[in-house]
Coordinates of C-alpha atoms in Angstrom, one line a residue:
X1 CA 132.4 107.0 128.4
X2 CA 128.5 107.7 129.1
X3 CA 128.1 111.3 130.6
X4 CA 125.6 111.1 133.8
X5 CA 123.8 113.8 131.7
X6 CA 123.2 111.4 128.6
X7 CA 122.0 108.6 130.9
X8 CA 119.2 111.2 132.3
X9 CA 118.2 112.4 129.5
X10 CA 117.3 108.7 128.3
X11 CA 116.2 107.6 131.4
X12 CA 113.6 110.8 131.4
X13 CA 112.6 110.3 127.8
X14 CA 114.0 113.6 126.5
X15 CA 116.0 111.8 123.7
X16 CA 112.8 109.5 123.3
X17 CA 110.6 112.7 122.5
X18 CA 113.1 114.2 120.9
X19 CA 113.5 111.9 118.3
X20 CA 109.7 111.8 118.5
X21 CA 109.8 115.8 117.7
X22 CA 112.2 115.6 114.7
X23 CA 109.6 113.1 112.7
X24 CA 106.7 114.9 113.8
X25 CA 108.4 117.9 112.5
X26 CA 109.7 116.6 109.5
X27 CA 107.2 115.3 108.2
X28 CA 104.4 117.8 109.2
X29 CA 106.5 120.3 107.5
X30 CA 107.1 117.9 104.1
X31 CA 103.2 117.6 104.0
X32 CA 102.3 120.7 104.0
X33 CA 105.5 122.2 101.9
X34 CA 104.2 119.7 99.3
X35 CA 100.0 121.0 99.5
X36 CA 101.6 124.8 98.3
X37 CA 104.8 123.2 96.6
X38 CA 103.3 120.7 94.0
X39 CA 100.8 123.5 92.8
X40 CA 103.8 126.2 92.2
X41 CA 105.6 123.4 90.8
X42 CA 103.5 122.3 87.9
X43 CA 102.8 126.0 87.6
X44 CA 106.1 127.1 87.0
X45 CA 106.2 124.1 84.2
X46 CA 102.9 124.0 82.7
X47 CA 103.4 127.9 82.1
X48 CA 107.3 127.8 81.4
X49 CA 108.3 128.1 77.3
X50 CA 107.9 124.6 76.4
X51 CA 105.3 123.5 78.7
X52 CA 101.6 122.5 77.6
X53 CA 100.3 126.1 78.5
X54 CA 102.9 128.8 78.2
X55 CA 102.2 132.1 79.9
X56 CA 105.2 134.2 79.7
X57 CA 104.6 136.6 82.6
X58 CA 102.9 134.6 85.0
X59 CA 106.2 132.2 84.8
X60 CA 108.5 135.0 85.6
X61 CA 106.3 136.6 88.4
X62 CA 106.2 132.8 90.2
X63 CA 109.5 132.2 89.0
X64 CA 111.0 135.5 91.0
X65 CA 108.7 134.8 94.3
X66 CA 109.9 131.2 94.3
X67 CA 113.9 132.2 93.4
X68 CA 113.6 135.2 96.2
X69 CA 112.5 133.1 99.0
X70 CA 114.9 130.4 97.9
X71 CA 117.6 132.4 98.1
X72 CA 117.4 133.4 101.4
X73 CA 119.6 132.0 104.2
X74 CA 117.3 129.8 106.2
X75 CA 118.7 130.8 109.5
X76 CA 117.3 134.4 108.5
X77 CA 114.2 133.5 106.6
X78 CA 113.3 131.7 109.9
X79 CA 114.1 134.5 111.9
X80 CA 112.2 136.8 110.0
X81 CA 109.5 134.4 109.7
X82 CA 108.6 134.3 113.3
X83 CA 106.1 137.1 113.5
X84 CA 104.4 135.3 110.9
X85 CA 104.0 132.1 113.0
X86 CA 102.7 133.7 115.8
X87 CA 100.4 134.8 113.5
X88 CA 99.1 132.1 112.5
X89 CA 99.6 129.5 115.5
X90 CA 99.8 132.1 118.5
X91 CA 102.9 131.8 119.4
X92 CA 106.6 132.4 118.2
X93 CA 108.1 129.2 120.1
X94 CA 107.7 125.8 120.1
X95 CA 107.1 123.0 117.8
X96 CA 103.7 124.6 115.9
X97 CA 105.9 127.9 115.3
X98 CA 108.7 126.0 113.7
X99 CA 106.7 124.0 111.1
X100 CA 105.2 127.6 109.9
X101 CA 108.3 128.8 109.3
X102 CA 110.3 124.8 107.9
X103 CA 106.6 125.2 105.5
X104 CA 107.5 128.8 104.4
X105 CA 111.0 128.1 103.4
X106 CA 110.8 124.3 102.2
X107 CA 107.9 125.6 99.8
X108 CA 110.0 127.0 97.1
X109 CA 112.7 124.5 97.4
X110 CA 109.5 121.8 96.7
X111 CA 108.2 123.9 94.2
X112 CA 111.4 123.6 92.1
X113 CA 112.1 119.7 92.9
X114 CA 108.5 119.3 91.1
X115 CA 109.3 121.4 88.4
X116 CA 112.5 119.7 87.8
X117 CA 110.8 116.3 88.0
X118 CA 107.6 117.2 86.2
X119 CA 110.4 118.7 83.0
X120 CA 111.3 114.6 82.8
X121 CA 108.4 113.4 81.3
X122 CA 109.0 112.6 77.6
X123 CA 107.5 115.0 75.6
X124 CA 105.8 112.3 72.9
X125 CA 103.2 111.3 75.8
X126 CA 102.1 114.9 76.4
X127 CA 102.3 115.1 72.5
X128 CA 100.2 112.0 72.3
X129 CA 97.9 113.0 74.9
X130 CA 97.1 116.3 73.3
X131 CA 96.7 113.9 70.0
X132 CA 93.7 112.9 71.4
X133 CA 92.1 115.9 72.0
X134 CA 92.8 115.9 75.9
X135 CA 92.8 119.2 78.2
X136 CA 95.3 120.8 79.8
X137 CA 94.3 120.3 83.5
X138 CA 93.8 116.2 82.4
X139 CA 97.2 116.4 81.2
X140 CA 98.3 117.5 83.9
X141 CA 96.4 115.3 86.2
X142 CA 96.4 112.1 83.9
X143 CA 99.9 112.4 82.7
X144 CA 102.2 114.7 84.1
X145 CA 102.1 113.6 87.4
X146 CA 101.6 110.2 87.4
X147 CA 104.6 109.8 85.2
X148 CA 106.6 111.9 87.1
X149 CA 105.4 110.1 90.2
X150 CA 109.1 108.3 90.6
X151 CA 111.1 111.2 90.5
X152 CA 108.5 113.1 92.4
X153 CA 108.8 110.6 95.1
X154 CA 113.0 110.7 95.1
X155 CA 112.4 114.6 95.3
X156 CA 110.3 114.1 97.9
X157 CA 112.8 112.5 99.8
X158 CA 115.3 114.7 98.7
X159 CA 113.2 117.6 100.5
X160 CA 112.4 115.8 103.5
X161 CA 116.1 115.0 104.5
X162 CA 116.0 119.1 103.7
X163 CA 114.0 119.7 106.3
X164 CA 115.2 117.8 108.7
X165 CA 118.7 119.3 108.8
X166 CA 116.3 122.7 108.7
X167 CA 114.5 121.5 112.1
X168 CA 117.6 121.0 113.7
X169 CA 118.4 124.9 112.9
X170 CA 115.3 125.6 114.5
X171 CA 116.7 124.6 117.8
X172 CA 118.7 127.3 118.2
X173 CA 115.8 129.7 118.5
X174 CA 113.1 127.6 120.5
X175 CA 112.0 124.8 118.1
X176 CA 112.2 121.4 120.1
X177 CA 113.8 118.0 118.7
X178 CA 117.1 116.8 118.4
X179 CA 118.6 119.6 117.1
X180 CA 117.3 122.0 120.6
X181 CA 119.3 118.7 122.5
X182 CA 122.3 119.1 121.1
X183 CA 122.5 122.5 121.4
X184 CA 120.8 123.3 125.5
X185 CA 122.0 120.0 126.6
X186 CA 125.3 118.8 124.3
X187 CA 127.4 122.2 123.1
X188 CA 126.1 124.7 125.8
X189 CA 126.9 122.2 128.8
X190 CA 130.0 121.0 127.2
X191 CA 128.6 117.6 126.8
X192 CA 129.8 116.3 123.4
X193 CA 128.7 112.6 123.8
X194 CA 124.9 114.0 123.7
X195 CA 126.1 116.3 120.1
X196 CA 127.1 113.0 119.0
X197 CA 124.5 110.8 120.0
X198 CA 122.2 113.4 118.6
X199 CA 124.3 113.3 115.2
X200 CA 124.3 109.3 115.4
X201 CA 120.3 109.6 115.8
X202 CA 119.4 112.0 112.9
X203 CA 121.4 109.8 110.4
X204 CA 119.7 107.1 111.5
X205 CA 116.1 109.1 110.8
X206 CA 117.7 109.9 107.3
X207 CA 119.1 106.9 106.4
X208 CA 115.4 105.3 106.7
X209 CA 114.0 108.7 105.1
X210 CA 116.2 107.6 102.1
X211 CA 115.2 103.8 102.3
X212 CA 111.9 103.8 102.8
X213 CA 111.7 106.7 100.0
X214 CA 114.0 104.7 97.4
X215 CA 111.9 101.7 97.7
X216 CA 108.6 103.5 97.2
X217 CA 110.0 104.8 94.0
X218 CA 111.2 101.8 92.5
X219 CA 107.7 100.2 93.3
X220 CA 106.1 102.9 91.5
X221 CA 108.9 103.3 88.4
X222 CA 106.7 101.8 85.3
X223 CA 110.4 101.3 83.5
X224 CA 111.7 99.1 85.9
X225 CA 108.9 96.5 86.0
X226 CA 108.6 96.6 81.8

């Protein structure tokens, strides 16, 4: 049965904007996780042993930034993140401070999606693009990515559905969406129909994440239209 509390919080529009606040969220965050992401990305390949420009020590010094802020729990990186947000949008609350700190710990978790995806690429095109003579940065730009561009696109994917189970973590400390429903409306007021509803409405967001991300990919998979 439909609590009174659900049927007010639709009626108001809070679910409405809350779903709104998820997307915005989500994809805010993706963006911008991808603008510092991608670069670390093909950094940590380009400069890894094996890659088209190796430079041992740069590698390891990325490589240990990236791991460290990985391996931090993201209900403490966010946490300890909030100072920073303030920072740099004013203010330690709210939608603006949460996609500071969703950037700051989706980054690294990009950065290594891209690596992984950028390590795909058959060697004998790099090997035929240096052939002819061609620089590193065109290899990178000319080659690299576009070839990788499928697997870069399920990554993305991959890193948006991420963040979106991250934004709902950032309702427990001010961050608005569906997550801050279910928690100040659903499991502190006892209310589990609005938990579920809330549940039942970021699968839905995910479930066309994953479509919408799939079927970019295959458009864009050279292979499959050979």
């Amino acid at each position: 049965m439909i609590s009174e509390m659900l049927q007010k919080l639709w009626q108001n529009g809070v679910l409405q904007t809350g779903i709104w606040e998820t997307v915005y969220m989500t994809v805010l965050s993706t963006v911008f996780s991808y603008i510092i992401g991608l670069p670390l990305g093909l950094l940590l390949s380009v400069t890894d042993k094996g890659g088209i420009h190796p430079i041992g020590w740069l590698n390891r010094i990325v490589g240990i930034i990236v791991n460290a802020f990985r391996s931090i729990p993201f209900i403490i990186l966010m946490v300890a993140m909030l100072p920073v947000a303030k920072l740099v949008v004013g203010s330690s609350l709210g939608n603006r401070a949460m996609i500071v700190t969703l950037v700051i710990a989706a980054a690294p978790y990009v950065a290594r999606m891209v690596e992984s995806s950028v390590k795909e690429v058959d060697s004998g095109v790099i090997e035929a693009a240096r052939a002819m003579g061609t620089s590193s940065f065109k290899i990178i730009v000319k080659v690299l990515i576009p070839e990788a561009k499928p697997s870069l696109i399920i990554g993305s994917v991959i890193s948006m559905v991420t963040i979106l189970g991250y934004s709902a973590m950032a309702g427990t400390i001010g961050g608005g969406g569906l997550g801050q429903i279910a928690i100040t409306y659903g499991y502190q007021k006892y209310q589990d129909d609005i938990v579920w509803i809330c549940v039942v409405l970021t699968i839905i967001i995910v479930q066309v994440i994953q479509e919408v991300g799939t079927f970019i990919a295959h458009k864009t998979d050279k292979r499959i239209h050979k």
